[in-house]
Structures are given as structure tokens and as C-alpha cells.
mmCIF file of C-alpha atoms in Angstrom:
data_model
loop_
_atom_site.group_PDB
_atom_site.id
_atom_site.type_symbol
_atom_site.label_atom_id
_atom_site.label_comp_id
_atom_site.label_asym_id
_atom_site.label_seq_id
_atom_site.Cartn_x
_atom_site.Cartn_y
_atom_site.Cartn_z
ATOM 1 C CA UNK A 1 -14.620 -0.403 54.369
ATOM 2 C CA UNK A 2 -12.052 0.659 51.805
ATOM 3 C CA UNK A 3 -12.643 3.731 49.697
ATOM 4 C CA UNK A 4 -12.539 2.786 45.995
ATOM 5 C CA UNK A 5 -9.548 4.149 44.037
ATOM 6 C CA UNK A 6 -10.936 6.606 41.496
ATOM 7 C CA UNK A 7 -7.538 7.696 40.112
ATOM 8 C CA UNK A 8 -7.065 6.393 36.625
ATOM 9 C CA UNK A 9 -3.502 5.336 36.019
ATOM 10 C CA UNK A 10 -1.685 7.160 33.239
ATOM 11 C CA UNK A 11 -1.754 5.509 29.808
ATOM 12 C CA UNK A 12 1.241 3.410 29.106
ATOM 13 C CA UNK A 13 2.713 2.906 25.592
ATOM 14 C CA UNK A 14 0.477 0.564 23.681
ATOM 15 C CA UNK A 15 -2.468 0.989 26.007
ATOM 16 C CA UNK A 16 -5.957 1.535 24.640
ATOM 17 C CA UNK A 17 -6.372 5.283 25.554
ATOM 18 C CA UNK A 18 -3.063 6.123 23.932
ATOM 19 C CA UNK A 19 -3.934 4.053 20.826
ATOM 20 C CA UNK A 20 -7.320 5.772 20.517
ATOM 21 C CA UNK A 21 -5.648 9.197 20.862
ATOM 22 C CA UNK A 22 -3.212 8.364 18.087
ATOM 23 C CA UNK A 23 -5.924 6.947 15.878
ATOM 24 C CA UNK A 24 -8.021 10.076 16.254
ATOM 25 C CA UNK A 25 -5.028 12.294 15.449
ATOM 26 C CA UNK A 26 -4.205 10.251 12.346
ATOM 27 C CA UNK A 27 -7.881 10.384 11.223
ATOM 28 C CA UNK A 28 -7.946 14.202 11.646
ATOM 29 C CA UNK A 29 -4.734 14.436 9.734
ATOM 30 C CA UNK A 30 -6.310 12.336 6.951
ATOM 31 C CA UNK A 31 -3.375 9.919 7.227
ATOM 32 C CA UNK A 32 -3.460 6.129 6.826
ATOM 33 C CA UNK A 33 -0.602 3.714 7.665
ATOM 34 C CA UNK A 34 -0.209 0.459 5.763
ATOM 35 C CA UNK A 35 2.637 -1.248 7.596
ATOM 36 C CA UNK A 36 3.543 -4.896 7.741
ATOM 37 C CA UNK A 37 2.290 -7.939 5.854
ATOM 38 C CA UNK A 38 -0.799 -7.427 3.724
ATOM 39 C CA UNK A 39 -3.611 -9.660 5.060
ATOM 40 C CA UNK A 40 -7.370 -9.716 4.793
ATOM 41 C CA UNK A 41 -7.574 -8.123 8.304
ATOM 42 C CA UNK A 42 -5.362 -5.253 7.260
ATOM 43 C CA UNK A 43 -7.329 -4.792 4.016
ATOM 44 C CA UNK A 44 -10.628 -4.668 5.913
ATOM 45 C CA UNK A 45 -9.226 -2.056 8.357
ATOM 46 C CA UNK A 46 -7.826 0.081 5.538
ATOM 47 C CA UNK A 47 -11.127 -0.243 3.617
ATOM 48 C CA UNK A 48 -13.129 1.031 6.634
ATOM 49 C CA UNK A 49 -10.795 4.005 7.097
ATOM 50 C CA UNK A 50 -10.777 4.914 3.387
ATOM 51 C CA UNK A 51 -14.589 4.915 3.298
ATOM 52 C CA UNK A 52 -14.833 6.931 6.498
ATOM 53 C CA UNK A 53 -12.303 9.481 5.367
ATOM 54 C CA UNK A 54 -13.949 9.787 1.976
ATOM 55 C CA UNK A 55 -17.345 10.382 3.677
ATOM 56 C CA UNK A 56 -15.738 13.023 5.912
ATOM 57 C CA UNK A 57 -14.270 15.195 3.126
ATOM 58 C CA UNK A 58 -13.030 15.300 -0.424
ATOM 59 C CA UNK A 59 -9.647 16.502 0.710
ATOM 60 C CA UNK A 60 -6.629 14.290 -0.183
ATOM 61 C CA UNK A 61 -5.768 11.298 1.968
ATOM 62 C CA UNK A 62 -2.100 10.523 2.682
ATOM 63 C CA UNK A 63 -1.348 6.786 2.724
ATOM 64 C CA UNK A 64 2.090 5.775 3.994
ATOM 65 C CA UNK A 65 3.087 2.372 2.808
ATOM 66 C CA UNK A 66 5.895 0.202 4.238
ATOM 67 C CA UNK A 67 5.179 -3.460 3.502
ATOM 68 C CA UNK A 68 6.921 -6.539 2.080
ATOM 69 C CA UNK A 69 3.615 -7.474 0.462
ATOM 70 C CA UNK A 70 1.452 -10.499 1.338
ATOM 71 C CA UNK A 71 -1.889 -11.735 0.199
ATOM 72 C CA UNK A 72 -2.459 -10.590 -3.403
ATOM 73 C CA UNK A 73 -6.255 -10.431 -3.295
ATOM 74 C CA UNK A 74 -6.113 -8.311 -0.098
ATOM 75 C CA UNK A 75 -3.796 -6.009 -1.953
ATOM 76 C CA UNK A 76 -6.345 -5.997 -4.785
ATOM 77 C CA UNK A 77 -9.086 -4.904 -2.371
ATOM 78 C CA UNK A 78 -7.126 -1.905 -1.195
ATOM 79 C CA UNK A 79 -5.930 -1.073 -4.757
ATOM 80 C CA UNK A 80 -9.523 -1.061 -6.048
ATOM 81 C CA UNK A 81 -10.904 0.928 -3.100
ATOM 82 C CA UNK A 82 -8.264 3.681 -3.497
ATOM 83 C CA UNK A 83 -9.529 4.042 -7.064
ATOM 84 C CA UNK A 84 -13.213 3.681 -6.051
ATOM 85 C CA UNK A 85 -13.491 6.510 -3.506
ATOM 86 C CA UNK A 86 -13.894 10.141 -4.573
ATOM 87 C CA UNK A 87 -11.138 11.652 -2.361
ATOM 88 C CA UNK A 88 -7.685 11.560 -4.028
ATOM 89 C CA UNK A 89 -5.036 9.455 -2.272
ATOM 90 C CA UNK A 90 -1.380 10.464 -2.060
ATOM 91 C CA UNK A 91 0.804 7.288 -1.853
ATOM 92 C CA UNK A 92 4.035 7.778 0.189
ATOM 93 C CA UNK A 93 6.474 4.903 0.122
ATOM 94 C CA UNK A 94 8.815 4.473 3.066
ATOM 95 C CA UNK A 95 11.075 1.603 4.184
ATOM 96 C CA UNK A 96 10.269 -0.916 1.532
ATOM 97 C CA UNK A 97 7.299 -1.401 -0.783
ATOM 98 C CA UNK A 98 7.197 -4.870 -2.254
ATOM 99 C CA UNK A 99 5.057 -7.283 -4.125
ATOM 100 C CA UNK A 100 1.337 -6.840 -3.301
ATOM 101 C CA UNK A 101 2.247 -3.588 -1.548
ATOM 102 C CA UNK A 102 3.628 -2.209 -4.847
ATOM 103 C CA UNK A 103 0.330 -3.197 -6.457
ATOM 104 C CA UNK A 104 -1.516 -1.124 -3.820
ATOM 105 C CA UNK A 105 0.971 1.743 -4.272
ATOM 106 C CA UNK A 106 0.186 1.846 -7.987
ATOM 107 C CA UNK A 107 -3.498 2.523 -7.364
ATOM 108 C CA UNK A 108 -2.732 6.284 -7.193
ATOM 109 C CA UNK A 109 -2.061 8.231 -10.376
ATOM 110 C CA UNK A 110 1.658 8.827 -11.000
ATOM 111 C CA UNK A 111 1.537 12.530 -9.916
ATOM 112 C CA UNK A 112 0.315 11.378 -6.488
ATOM 113 C CA UNK A 113 2.991 8.677 -5.939
ATOM 114 C CA UNK A 114 5.846 9.808 -3.697
ATOM 115 C CA UNK A 115 8.535 8.184 -1.606
ATOM 116 C CA UNK A 116 10.992 9.055 1.093
ATOM 117 C CA UNK A 117 14.715 8.949 0.188
ATOM 118 C CA UNK A 118 15.543 5.499 1.606
ATOM 119 C CA UNK A 119 12.581 3.627 0.235
ATOM 120 C CA UNK A 120 13.186 0.448 -1.825
ATOM 121 C CA UNK A 121 10.718 -1.135 -4.185
ATOM 122 C CA UNK A 122 10.284 -4.751 -5.252
ATOM 123 C CA UNK A 123 8.314 -5.963 -8.229
ATOM 124 C CA UNK A 124 8.038 -9.651 -9.166
ATOM 125 C CA UNK A 125 5.556 -12.253 -10.285
ATOM 126 C CA UNK A 126 3.153 -13.776 -7.801
ATOM 127 C CA UNK A 127 4.065 -17.014 -6.112
ATOM 128 C CA UNK A 128 1.921 -19.770 -4.719
ATOM 129 C CA UNK A 129 2.336 -22.915 -2.722
ATOM 130 C CA UNK A 130 0.466 -25.335 -4.961
ATOM 131 C CA UNK A 131 -0.495 -28.616 -3.366
ATOM 132 C CA UNK A 132 -3.116 -31.334 -3.555
ATOM 133 C CA UNK A 133 -4.242 -33.458 -6.475
ATOM 134 C CA UNK A 134 -2.603 -32.859 -9.870
ATOM 135 C CA UNK A 135 -5.799 -31.340 -11.273
ATOM 136 C CA UNK A 136 -5.891 -28.763 -8.497
ATOM 137 C CA UNK A 137 -2.196 -27.924 -8.989
ATOM 138 C CA UNK A 138 -2.923 -27.352 -12.643
ATOM 139 C CA UNK A 139 -5.759 -24.984 -11.789
ATOM 140 C CA UNK A 140 -3.593 -23.062 -9.317
ATOM 141 C CA UNK A 141 -0.801 -22.793 -11.886
ATOM 142 C CA UNK A 142 -3.248 -21.291 -14.422
ATOM 143 C CA UNK A 143 -4.447 -18.769 -11.857
ATOM 144 C CA UNK A 144 -0.917 -17.725 -10.964
ATOM 145 C CA UNK A 145 -0.217 -17.162 -14.701
ATOM 146 C CA UNK A 146 -3.366 -14.962 -14.926
ATOM 147 C CA UNK A 147 -2.373 -12.999 -11.859
ATOM 148 C CA UNK A 148 1.086 -12.472 -13.286
ATOM 149 C CA UNK A 149 -0.299 -11.083 -16.489
ATOM 150 C CA UNK A 150 -2.756 -8.832 -14.576
ATOM 151 C CA UNK A 151 0.010 -7.463 -12.338
ATOM 152 C CA UNK A 152 2.234 -6.871 -15.346
ATOM 153 C CA UNK A 153 -0.538 -4.966 -17.158
ATOM 154 C CA UNK A 154 -1.107 -2.751 -14.099
ATOM 155 C CA UNK A 155 2.648 -1.976 -13.802
ATOM 156 C CA UNK A 156 2.820 -1.285 -17.488
ATOM 157 C CA UNK A 157 -0.201 1.019 -17.438
ATOM 158 C CA UNK A 158 0.889 2.930 -14.385
ATOM 159 C CA UNK A 159 4.556 3.355 -15.347
ATOM 160 C CA UNK A 160 4.375 3.665 -19.159
ATOM 161 C CA UNK A 161 6.764 0.712 -19.556
ATOM 162 C CA UNK A 162 6.018 -1.702 -22.455
ATOM 163 C CA UNK A 163 4.219 -4.818 -21.309
ATOM 164 C CA UNK A 164 6.947 -7.131 -22.622
ATOM 165 C CA UNK A 165 9.570 -5.179 -20.628
ATOM 166 C CA UNK A 166 7.571 -5.495 -17.428
ATOM 167 C CA UNK A 167 6.993 -9.208 -17.967
ATOM 168 C CA UNK A 168 10.714 -9.718 -18.370
ATOM 169 C CA UNK A 169 11.460 -7.536 -15.289
ATOM 170 C CA UNK A 170 9.110 -9.407 -12.986
ATOM 171 C CA UNK A 171 10.333 -12.839 -14.027
ATOM 172 C CA UNK A 172 12.699 -12.614 -11.064
ATOM 173 C CA UNK A 173 12.811 -10.265 -8.015
ATOM 174 C CA UNK A 174 13.504 -6.806 -9.407
ATOM 175 C CA UNK A 175 14.638 -4.300 -6.713
ATOM 176 C CA UNK A 176 14.685 -0.590 -7.259
ATOM 177 C CA UNK A 177 16.076 2.252 -5.131
ATOM 178 C CA UNK A 178 14.044 5.452 -4.775
ATOM 179 C CA UNK A 179 15.962 7.009 -7.697
ATOM 180 C CA UNK A 180 15.556 3.875 -9.829
ATOM 181 C CA UNK A 181 11.818 3.766 -9.017
ATOM 182 C CA UNK A 182 11.460 7.368 -10.286
ATOM 183 C CA UNK A 183 13.259 6.431 -13.515
ATOM 184 C CA UNK A 184 11.110 3.320 -13.922
ATOM 185 C CA UNK A 185 7.935 5.358 -13.508
ATOM 186 C CA UNK A 186 6.765 3.845 -10.189
ATOM 187 C CA UNK A 187 7.361 7.143 -8.345
ATOM 188 C CA UNK A 188 6.741 10.729 -9.425
ATOM 189 C CA UNK A 189 8.964 12.418 -6.843
ATOM 190 C CA UNK A 190 11.270 11.758 -3.900
ATOM 191 C CA UNK A 191 10.340 13.915 -0.953
ATOM 192 C CA UNK A 192 12.037 14.590 2.371
ATOM 193 C CA UNK A 193 9.313 16.368 4.360
ATOM 194 C CA UNK A 194 5.573 16.986 4.383
ATOM 195 C CA UNK A 195 5.928 20.505 2.959
ATOM 196 C CA UNK A 196 7.374 18.970 -0.212
ATOM 197 C CA UNK A 197 4.283 16.813 -0.521
ATOM 198 C CA UNK A 198 2.108 19.855 -0.858
ATOM 199 C CA UNK A 199 4.491 21.738 -3.201
#
């Protein structure tokens, strides 16, 4: 009869034990990563973590954002929850922050919005793939116009830019470098290391 092998093989990159270890470390560091396309699954995961971190402590939460955007309403969920919880959230842009991800990023007050030096930002109006009967297409078009105005009001409120300027800027894709994003009012400060975040 063979003796069962009781030696556990070492964790390989991407394996569950390693993932759990990294998740625990990130939680203890009060750090959240929002990377990739914004979906309802990502929004639900971020919502759970925000609520858990808020219950754990009133200390600031660092949220690193690198996303091309995605589902607007999922971005809305995260935006609203950042504003809903008691713990303050530091937004840190990295890579690129676009579309619905910019909407999430603007949930934090300006003094808590940072980015790393090579971050790019994209603001634009929402898009939609309208299809179906003409009456449904008309309804979808009205909803896109409403979403455009809502997004423009958020950008205007959070940057201090006049609403008519924002509406003109988001008519087409409007890209901003880190320096341009500071000048626009999206970002308070460009940082290069974690020590600068606490300064």
C-alpha cells in the first residue's frame, strides 16, 4: 500500500494560496486595485472591499486606477460607494484612466486625487450601440443624452471648469497627460512614490 504524499507543492504564480496571500497583504495595506475594463463583476468586487475596509477602520483607503473605462452604470456604483463610505479614499491614477474610470476617479475630492507621472486621462461623452425598433432607439438616444449631461456636470463640479467648456471638451475624445490633467483640475498632484502621497 502506497503512503499518501503529504507534501504540499509550492505555490506557483497565479495559484490560489499566492493569490490569497496577496489579497490579504493588499487588504492590510488598505489598498484597492481597479485594473481593466469596468464591469458589473468588478464593481461588485470593489464594493465589497470598500465596505469591508470601511468597517475595519476610518483610515484612508488607497485606490489605484488603471482602466480604459467600460460599463457606465458599474462606474456609477463605484463612484457613489466611494462617496458613501466614511473612510476617505485616495485616488491614484496610473497607466491610463478613461471614460467610466475617470468618472470613478472623480468620486474623491480634488485634494485626494493623485496620479503617477506617466498616467494619461480620457474624458468623452458616453456611447451606446442602439438597436431594435425605432421607438427603442429613440429611448436609448435620450438616455445617452441624459448620461452625457450628468457626466459633464460631475466633471464640471469636480474640476471647477464651466459646464459649457466641459460639454465642448467631451464632444470628442479629449486626452490629457498627467500635467494637463493637473491644469484641467482632474488631478491635484503628480506623485512618484508612496511617501509623496502622505506628504
